[in-house]
Short mmCIF file of C-alpha atoms in Angstrom, two decimals:
data_model
loop_
_atom_site.label_atom_id
_atom_site.label_comp_id
_atom_site.label_asym_id
_atom_site.label_seq_id
_atom_site.Cartn_x
_atom_site.Cartn_y
_atom_site.Cartn_z
CA MET A 1 110.76 135.17 9.04
CA GLN A 2 107.93 135.01 11.24
CA GLY A 3 107.71 135.36 15.08
CA SER A 4 104.93 133.09 16.48
CA ASN A 5 103.64 135.17 19.33
CA THR A 6 102.05 131.94 20.23
CA ASP A 7 99.58 131.80 16.84
CA ASN A 8 96.75 133.44 18.92
CA VAL A 9 93.08 132.27 18.37
CA SER A 10 90.11 134.36 19.32
CA ASN A 11 88.85 134.87 22.78
CA TRP A 12 86.35 137.16 24.19
CA SER A 13 87.57 138.60 27.45
CA ARG A 14 86.85 141.21 30.31
CA PRO A 15 89.41 142.97 32.84
CA LYS A 16 90.33 140.43 35.54
CA THR A 17 90.71 141.33 39.23
CA THR A 18 93.16 138.40 39.61
CA SER A 19 96.50 137.94 38.07
CA GLU A 20 96.45 135.60 35.23
CA GLY A 21 99.57 135.48 33.24
CA HIS A 22 101.03 138.80 34.63
CA VAL A 23 99.42 140.85 31.38
CA LYS A 24 101.50 144.05 31.17
CA ILE A 25 101.67 147.12 28.83
CA GLY A 26 103.93 146.26 25.72
CA GLU A 27 107.40 147.99 25.42
CA LEU A 28 107.40 148.48 21.80
CA THR A 29 105.43 151.20 19.65
CA CYS A 30 105.13 152.56 16.07
CA ASN A 31 104.59 155.89 16.91
CA ASN A 32 106.32 158.70 18.93
CA THR A 33 109.90 158.23 18.32
CA ALA A 34 112.91 160.46 17.76
CA THR A 35 115.37 160.47 15.03
CA THR A 36 117.56 162.88 13.41
CA HIS A 37 115.49 163.07 10.30
CA GLN A 38 112.89 165.68 10.64
CA PRO A 39 110.08 163.62 8.79
CA HIS A 40 110.30 160.99 11.17
CA SER A 41 110.77 163.36 14.44
CA PRO A 42 108.55 163.07 17.31
CA LEU A 43 106.68 165.92 16.42
CA HIS A 44 106.05 164.65 13.03
CA ARG A 45 105.09 161.04 14.07
CA ASN A 46 102.49 162.39 16.75
CA LYS A 47 100.84 164.04 14.02
CA GLU A 48 100.72 161.18 12.01
CA ARG A 49 99.15 159.32 15.19
CA LEU A 50 96.63 161.97 15.53
CA LYS A 51 95.78 161.92 12.06
CA ASP A 52 95.47 158.09 12.44
CA THR A 53 93.28 158.61 15.78
CA GLU A 54 91.19 160.77 13.75
CA ASN A 55 90.85 158.16 10.70
CA SER A 56 90.50 155.39 12.73
CA SER A 57 88.66 155.79 15.93
CA SER A 58 85.41 153.87 15.79
CA GLU A 59 83.07 156.52 16.94
CA SER A 60 84.59 158.76 13.98
CA VAL A 61 84.54 156.22 11.15
CA ASP A 62 82.22 157.20 8.37
CA SER A 63 79.95 154.43 7.45
CA SER A 64 79.27 155.74 4.23
CA GLU A 65 83.01 155.13 3.40
CA GLU A 66 82.78 151.41 3.87
CA ILE A 67 82.25 148.82 1.35
CA THR A 68 81.52 145.08 1.41
CA ASP A 69 84.45 142.94 1.93
CA THR A 70 85.57 140.81 -1.12
CA GLU A 71 88.50 138.84 0.54
CA ASP A 72 87.25 135.28 0.85
CA ASN A 73 90.71 133.99 2.94
CA GLU A 74 90.33 130.49 1.30
CA GLU A 75 93.89 128.80 1.21
CA GLU A 76 94.16 126.88 -1.75
CA ASP A 77 97.58 125.07 -0.70
CA LEU A 78 97.53 121.10 -0.59
CA GLY A 79 100.14 120.72 1.63
CA VAL A 80 104.05 121.60 2.62
CA LEU A 81 106.28 121.56 -0.28
CA ASP A 82 109.41 119.40 -0.33
CA ASP A 83 111.70 122.18 0.03
CA GLN A 84 109.64 123.75 2.73
CA ARG A 85 109.46 120.36 4.65
CA SER A 86 113.21 120.53 5.04
CA ILE A 87 112.90 123.95 6.43
CA ILE A 88 110.31 122.65 8.94
CA LEU A 89 112.45 119.69 9.69
CA HIS A 90 115.41 121.85 10.63
CA LEU A 91 113.35 124.15 12.72
CA LEU A 92 111.93 121.02 14.61
CA SER A 93 115.18 119.70 15.24
CA GLN A 94 115.89 122.68 17.63
CA LEU A 95 112.85 122.39 19.66
CA LYS A 96 112.01 120.45 22.65
CA LEU A 97 108.79 118.95 23.87
CA GLY A 98 106.72 121.38 25.75
CA MET A 99 108.87 124.02 24.90
CA ASP A 100 107.05 127.73 24.77
CA LEU A 101 107.32 129.02 21.14
CA THR A 102 106.44 132.35 22.01
CA ARG A 103 109.71 133.91 20.41
CA VAL A 104 110.33 131.03 18.13
CA VAL A 105 110.88 132.24 14.50
CA LEU A 106 108.33 130.29 12.07
CA PRO A 107 108.76 130.38 8.28
CA THR A 108 106.75 133.05 6.11
CA PHE A 109 105.30 130.48 3.83
CA ILE A 110 102.86 129.18 6.44
CA LEU A 111 101.23 132.88 6.35
CA GLU A 112 97.80 133.32 6.05
CA LYS A 113 97.31 136.55 4.27
CA ARG A 114 95.66 138.30 6.93
CA SER A 115 96.11 139.80 10.36
CA LEU A 116 95.02 137.99 13.65
CA LEU A 117 93.08 141.03 14.63
CA GLU A 118 91.36 140.61 11.19
CA MET A 119 90.74 136.79 12.31
CA TYR A 120 88.86 137.75 15.16
CA ALA A 121 86.51 139.77 13.05
CA ASN A 122 85.76 136.61 11.19
CA PHE A 123 84.38 135.12 14.30
CA MET A 124 81.33 137.53 14.02
CA ALA A 125 80.57 136.04 10.86
CA HIS A 126 76.85 135.11 11.67
CA PRO A 127 75.99 138.76 13.28
CA ASP A 128 72.18 137.89 12.99
CA VAL A 129 72.81 134.75 15.22
CA PHE A 130 74.70 136.70 17.59
CA LEU A 131 72.13 139.58 17.80
CA ALA A 132 69.38 137.36 18.28
CA ILE A 133 70.51 136.24 21.52
CA THR A 134 69.04 139.09 23.34
CA SER A 135 65.72 138.46 21.81
CA GLY A 136 65.20 135.56 23.76
CA ALA A 137 62.11 135.90 25.99
CA THR A 138 63.60 134.03 29.07
CA ALA A 139 66.84 133.62 30.67
CA GLU A 140 66.87 129.89 29.60
CA GLU A 141 66.18 130.91 25.91
CA ARG A 142 68.68 133.53 25.90
CA MET A 143 71.50 131.11 27.46
CA ILE A 144 70.60 128.56 24.62
CA ARG A 145 70.66 131.12 22.09
CA PHE A 146 74.26 132.33 23.35
CA VAL A 147 75.40 128.57 23.05
CA GLU A 148 73.82 127.88 19.68
CA TYR A 149 76.08 131.18 18.34
CA TYR A 150 79.15 130.07 20.35
CA LEU A 151 79.05 126.69 18.83
CA THR A 152 78.85 128.21 15.17
CA ALA A 153 81.06 130.85 15.68
CA PHE A 154 84.48 129.14 14.95
CA HIS A 155 83.94 127.47 11.43
CA GLU A 156 84.24 130.55 9.25
CA GLY A 157 87.19 132.03 11.51
CA ARG A 158 89.21 128.70 10.39
CA LYS A 159 88.34 128.90 6.69
CA GLY A 160 90.21 126.40 4.48
CA ALA A 161 91.54 122.59 4.64
CA VAL A 162 95.05 123.88 5.31
CA ALA A 163 96.36 125.24 8.53
CA LYS A 164 98.29 128.40 8.53
CA LYS A 165 98.83 131.28 10.62
CA PRO A 166 97.69 134.96 10.40
CA TYR A 167 99.76 137.77 10.59
CA ASN A 168 101.15 138.61 14.27
CA PRO A 169 99.78 142.19 14.93
CA ILE A 170 102.39 144.73 15.73
CA LEU A 171 102.04 146.90 18.43
CA GLY A 172 99.16 149.78 17.66
CA GLU A 173 97.90 147.84 14.73
CA SER A 174 93.98 148.13 14.58
CA PHE A 175 91.38 146.38 12.52
CA GLN A 176 88.07 148.00 12.24
CA CYS A 177 84.68 146.95 10.24
CA SER A 178 80.93 146.73 10.53
CA TRP A 179 78.17 144.78 9.59
CA ASP A 180 74.59 145.81 8.51
CA VAL A 181 71.97 143.13 9.76
CA PRO A 182 68.64 143.04 8.15
CA GLN A 183 66.31 143.21 10.93
CA ASP A 184 64.04 140.49 9.82
CA LYS A 185 66.97 138.15 10.03
CA VAL A 186 67.15 138.89 13.91
CA ARG A 187 63.44 138.98 14.70
CA PRO A 188 60.13 138.25 12.32
CA LEU A 189 59.30 141.87 11.47
CA ARG A 190 58.20 143.00 7.94
CA THR A 191 61.25 145.69 7.49
CA THR A 192 64.00 146.79 5.29
CA ARG A 193 65.78 148.57 7.93
CA SER A 194 69.15 147.02 9.26
CA TYR A 195 71.26 146.95 12.72
CA ARG A 196 74.66 148.21 12.55
CA LEU A 197 77.22 146.11 14.47
CA ARG A 198 80.59 147.67 14.99
CA PHE A 199 83.87 145.84 15.69
CA VAL A 200 87.31 147.22 16.65
CA ALA A 201 90.58 145.44 17.57
CA GLU A 202 93.80 146.76 18.59
CA GLN A 203 97.23 144.89 19.73
CA VAL A 204 97.57 146.58 23.32
CA SER A 205 100.91 144.69 24.31
CA HIS A 206 104.04 143.18 22.34
CA HIS A 207 105.21 141.18 25.20
CA PRO A 208 103.29 139.27 26.21
CA PRO A 209 101.33 139.69 22.82
CA VAL A 210 97.96 140.75 23.90
CA SER A 211 95.12 141.93 21.34
CA GLY A 212 91.85 143.90 22.75
CA PHE A 213 88.77 143.85 20.59
CA TYR A 214 85.05 144.92 21.32
CA CYS A 215 81.89 144.69 19.35
CA GLU A 216 78.66 146.36 19.87
CA CYS A 217 75.28 146.91 18.35
CA LYS A 218 73.55 150.18 20.02
CA ASP A 219 70.05 149.51 18.71
CA ARG A 220 69.90 145.84 20.21
CA GLN A 221 71.97 147.15 23.55
CA ILE A 222 74.48 144.04 23.12
CA CYS A 223 78.07 144.34 23.40
CA VAL A 224 81.15 142.15 23.91
CA ASN A 225 84.64 143.33 25.44
CA THR A 226 87.97 141.51 25.07
CA HIS A 227 91.35 140.71 25.46
CA VAL A 228 93.29 137.71 24.63
CA TRP A 229 96.62 136.43 25.34
CA THR A 230 97.36 132.77 23.86
CA LYS A 231 100.47 130.67 24.74
CA SER A 232 101.65 127.69 22.29
CA LYS A 233 103.91 124.83 22.92
CA PHE A 234 105.69 122.30 21.01
CA MET A 235 104.04 118.95 20.83
CA GLY A 236 106.04 116.87 18.66
CA MET A 237 104.34 116.83 15.30
CA SER A 238 101.37 119.47 16.64
CA ILE A 239 101.61 122.55 18.11
CA GLY A 240 99.48 123.50 20.97
CA VAL A 241 97.63 126.96 21.68
CA SER A 242 95.94 127.54 24.78
CA MET A 243 93.92 130.71 25.79
CA VAL A 244 94.55 133.27 28.73
CA GLY A 245 91.51 134.97 29.87
CA GLU A 246 88.01 135.02 29.53
CA GLY A 247 84.99 136.54 27.65
CA VAL A 248 82.16 138.71 28.87
CA LEU A 249 79.02 139.33 26.64
CA HIS A 250 76.56 142.23 27.99
CA LEU A 251 72.95 142.06 27.47
CA LEU A 252 72.09 145.56 28.66
CA GLU A 253 68.24 145.34 27.82
CA HIS A 254 68.37 142.39 30.47
CA ASP A 255 71.09 143.69 32.79
CA GLU A 256 72.62 140.31 32.27
CA GLU A 257 76.62 139.39 31.77
CA TYR A 258 77.74 136.01 30.04
CA VAL A 259 81.04 135.06 31.14
CA PHE A 260 82.77 132.27 29.15
CA THR A 261 86.11 131.03 28.21
CA LEU A 262 87.76 129.40 25.01
CA PRO A 263 89.08 126.35 23.61
CA SER A 264 92.58 125.26 23.08
CA ALA A 265 93.75 124.67 19.45
CA TYR A 266 95.96 122.40 18.01
CA ALA A 267 97.94 122.47 14.65
CA ARG A 268 98.40 118.94 13.46
CA SER A 269 100.35 116.87 10.96
CA ILE A 270 102.92 120.07 10.47
CA LEU A 271 104.92 118.19 8.28
CA THR A 272 102.26 117.07 5.51
CA VAL A 273 98.89 118.81 5.15
CA PRO A 274 98.39 120.65 8.49
CA TRP A 275 95.04 121.03 9.87
CA VAL A 276 93.42 122.69 13.04
CA GLU A 277 91.35 121.19 15.62
CA LEU A 278 89.92 122.28 18.90
CA GLY A 279 90.11 120.77 22.03
CA GLY A 280 89.11 121.14 25.87
CA LYS A 281 86.31 121.99 28.12
CA VAL A 282 84.88 125.67 28.40
CA SER A 283 82.30 127.17 30.40
CA ILE A 284 79.59 129.73 30.12
CA CYS A 285 77.77 131.22 33.03
CA CYS A 286 75.14 133.94 33.93
CA ALA A 287 75.27 134.62 37.39
CA LYS A 288 72.00 136.63 37.50
CA SER A 289 69.58 133.86 35.75
CA GLY A 290 71.80 130.96 37.32
CA TYR A 291 72.01 129.22 34.00
CA SER A 292 75.26 127.80 32.96
CA SER A 293 76.84 125.69 30.18
CA THR A 294 79.57 123.39 29.71
CA VAL A 295 81.09 122.74 26.11
CA THR A 296 83.62 120.22 25.47
CA PHE A 297 85.64 120.07 22.21
CA HIS A 298 86.95 116.41 21.65
CA THR A 299 90.36 115.90 20.00
CA LYS A 300 90.63 112.98 17.61
CA PRO A 301 91.68 109.81 19.13
CA PHE A 302 95.02 108.34 17.84
CA TYR A 303 93.15 105.43 16.40
CA GLY A 304 89.59 105.94 14.95
CA GLY A 305 87.02 108.19 15.96
CA LYS A 306 85.63 111.48 14.43
CA VAL A 307 87.28 114.96 14.20
CA HIS A 308 86.07 118.21 15.09
CA ARG A 309 83.29 116.83 17.53
CA VAL A 310 81.94 118.92 20.12
CA THR A 311 79.26 118.38 22.82
CA ALA A 312 77.45 120.72 25.13
CA GLU A 313 74.77 121.05 27.91
CA VAL A 314 72.70 123.86 29.33
CA LYS A 315 71.99 123.72 33.30
CA HIS A 316 69.81 125.58 35.46
CA ASN A 317 72.16 125.51 38.47
CA PRO A 318 69.60 126.12 41.49
CA THR A 319 67.64 123.11 40.25
CA GLY A 320 70.23 121.12 38.55
CA THR A 321 67.99 120.62 35.69
CA ILE A 322 69.54 120.14 32.19
CA VAL A 323 67.42 122.27 29.73
CA CYS A 324 69.49 121.54 26.50
CA LYS A 325 71.95 119.05 25.20
CA ALA A 326 73.93 119.55 21.80
CA GLN A 327 76.45 117.27 19.80
CA GLY A 328 78.02 117.38 16.54
CA GLU A 329 81.01 118.88 14.71
CA TRP A 330 81.66 122.70 15.35
CA ASN A 331 82.33 122.97 11.58
CA GLY A 332 79.56 120.84 10.36
CA THR A 333 76.15 119.57 11.79
CA LEU A 334 74.96 120.16 14.99
CA GLU A 335 71.93 118.82 16.86
CA PHE A 336 70.27 120.44 20.00
CA THR A 337 67.69 118.74 22.03
CA TYR A 338 65.56 120.66 24.79
CA SER A 339 64.11 119.48 27.88
CA SER A 340 60.66 119.99 26.09
CA GLY A 341 61.70 116.69 23.82
CA GLU A 342 61.96 119.18 20.96
CA THR A 343 65.25 119.06 18.35
CA LYS A 344 66.97 121.54 16.31
CA VAL A 345 69.69 121.04 13.56
CA ILE A 346 72.09 123.44 12.31
CA ASP A 347 74.51 122.87 9.67
CA THR A 348 77.24 125.41 9.96
CA SER A 349 78.21 125.13 6.24
CA LYS A 350 74.69 126.24 5.11
CA LEU A 351 74.30 129.29 7.42
CA PRO A 352 74.25 132.46 5.66
CA VAL A 353 77.54 134.46 5.93
CA ILE A 354 76.81 138.30 6.00
CA LYS A 355 79.98 139.96 4.70
CA LYS A 356 81.59 142.51 6.76
CA LYS A 357 82.12 146.07 5.72
CA ILE A 358 85.50 148.10 5.66
CA ARG A 359 86.93 151.09 4.35
CA PRO A 360 89.15 150.92 0.93
CA LEU A 361 93.08 150.93 1.79
CA GLU A 362 93.36 154.65 0.85
CA LYS A 363 90.89 155.61 3.64
CA GLN A 364 92.40 153.60 6.25
CA GLY A 365 94.90 154.77 8.90
CA GLN A 366 98.54 153.49 8.48
CA TYR A 367 98.35 151.30 11.31
CA GLU A 368 95.24 149.25 10.12
CA SER A 369 95.89 145.74 9.41
CA ARG A 370 94.91 145.60 5.91
CA ARG A 371 96.87 148.81 4.76
CA LEU A 372 99.84 147.90 7.24
CA TRP A 373 100.38 144.51 5.82
CA GLN A 374 99.43 145.17 2.47
CA ARG A 375 102.72 144.56 0.52
CA VAL A 376 103.17 141.42 2.64
CA THR A 377 99.79 140.06 1.34
CA ALA A 378 100.26 141.10 -2.20
CA ALA A 379 104.12 139.23 -2.23
CA LEU A 380 101.85 136.17 -0.83
CA LYS A 381 99.30 136.22 -3.21
CA ALA A 382 101.82 136.52 -5.99
CA GLY A 383 103.76 133.66 -4.64
CA ASP A 384 106.76 135.71 -4.04
CA ILE A 385 107.75 134.38 -0.39
CA ASP A 386 111.05 136.22 -0.38
CA ALA A 387 109.48 139.42 -0.87
CA ALA A 388 106.85 138.90 1.55
CA SER A 389 109.68 137.99 4.21
CA GLU A 390 111.47 141.15 3.12
CA HIS A 391 108.41 143.52 3.57
CA LYS A 392 107.46 141.50 6.93
CA HIS A 393 111.00 142.07 8.15
CA GLN A 394 111.02 145.63 7.60
CA LEU A 395 107.87 146.14 9.77
CA GLU A 396 109.41 144.15 12.69
CA GLU A 397 112.75 146.05 12.26
CA LYS A 398 110.76 149.39 12.45
CA GLN A 399 108.85 148.07 15.71
CA ARG A 400 112.30 147.13 17.23
CA ARG A 401 113.87 150.46 16.39
CA GLU A 402 110.70 152.33 17.96
CA GLY A 403 110.82 150.00 21.03
CA LYS A 404 114.35 150.84 21.86
CA GLN A 405 114.02 154.52 21.17
CA ARG A 406 110.96 154.56 23.69
CA THR A 407 113.18 152.37 26.24
CA ALA A 408 115.80 155.06 26.03
CA SER A 409 113.40 158.20 26.45
CA SER A 410 111.56 156.39 29.10
CA THR A 411 108.13 156.72 26.96
CA THR A 412 105.28 154.29 28.00
CA TRP A 413 103.09 153.09 24.97
CA LYS A 414 99.26 153.85 25.27
CA PRO A 415 96.74 152.16 23.28
CA LYS A 416 94.36 154.15 21.32
CA TYR A 417 91.02 152.26 22.21
CA PHE A 418 91.63 150.32 25.09
CA ILE A 419 92.40 151.03 28.79
CA LYS A 420 94.05 148.88 31.07
CA GLU A 421 92.45 147.91 34.13
CA GLY A 422 93.60 145.56 36.43
CA ASP A 423 95.03 142.60 34.30
CA GLY A 424 92.49 143.47 31.38
CA TRP A 425 91.70 145.79 28.95
CA VAL A 426 88.57 147.78 28.31
CA TYR A 427 87.43 149.37 25.37
CA HIS A 428 87.75 153.23 26.17
CA ASN A 429 83.83 153.88 25.45
CA PRO A 430 81.99 150.89 26.02
CA LEU A 431 78.12 150.61 25.65
CA TRP A 432 77.37 149.87 29.12
CA LYS A 433 78.75 153.17 30.07
CA THR A 434 76.49 155.46 27.79
CA LYS A 435 73.39 153.66 28.75
#
């Protein structure tokens, strides 16, 4: 059975100076626990943790060990089967409208065969579009490029027609990968060299479920720091997921920071063929340049109307001038119209996807997502729901035991890659500290 932990959806975020949701350090851990058996003693676990740190630190990852990822994350299911529908109906009968689903147990058959931490990485499936932001000649162009990236970032992370739920990361779990982006895809240079974009994510808290993730390209002096906490609620035949936090993109070459929020997500038609739509109004703002953008994800009307619609506009705040407007579908075709009268069309389904690179399982630390969840994933691929449930249950029970042991010994969990600052989490060695 799967604890919901609010069905997290990706969110870039930086530390906040004001309280937002009382994000706290989690109380459960996967390390440093004491038992009567020597192989699981605190000393042994500390050694394991140290080994994981040596193997998993983003600074020490040997890029030559990474290979191109071959997982496609496609879901072939046509919908909810009859026996599964009865399980969902029983679950729904115990829920009330507006009920918080953070600790509600969900059935294993809705799992997506990847961790939430890995899902975050898939929002970087167009790293060339991401890196091209900092190549904009003016502040206006850079804001427009950021909006173009933002609007095209969601479709690859939500692959497949059927809505499924990624694994809830356990405390201390991490996921790392990188992309090699040909330089001529970022700017028109005749070269065979590539930019290296590195990504690291970690589950930094269990209650509430908070993930931190960070991505950087040193050559382009661009990085983004993140923490995300999502809240979900029951809405009858839908589940709504709202994001807590904000994101910050750093363009160090221009000394610019872009602060932005994320849309809500909705799992619709949960008794038939579940599907995901995004909804809500989000903002993007660069205080230094005075440019901002408002992006609206439109939910489908009850009768008629199109699905996955999105509109956006970019404004120069000091003058109130609208310099760009966009409309279309976030998982389809987007049309941009500029103040010059020119237009541009982007078909997200035709954008080239650059595969991430990741180390083989045998070279990963034991708390890295692919290795940690490998037995659950294998069972799901084989269609053995009972085995998947049992393997997942073992991971969750291990986390509960270690949490109780930490509470008994008054030990505080300390993340490996992120540091708590205020109500946010900051990567321990961000690019802006190494300029």
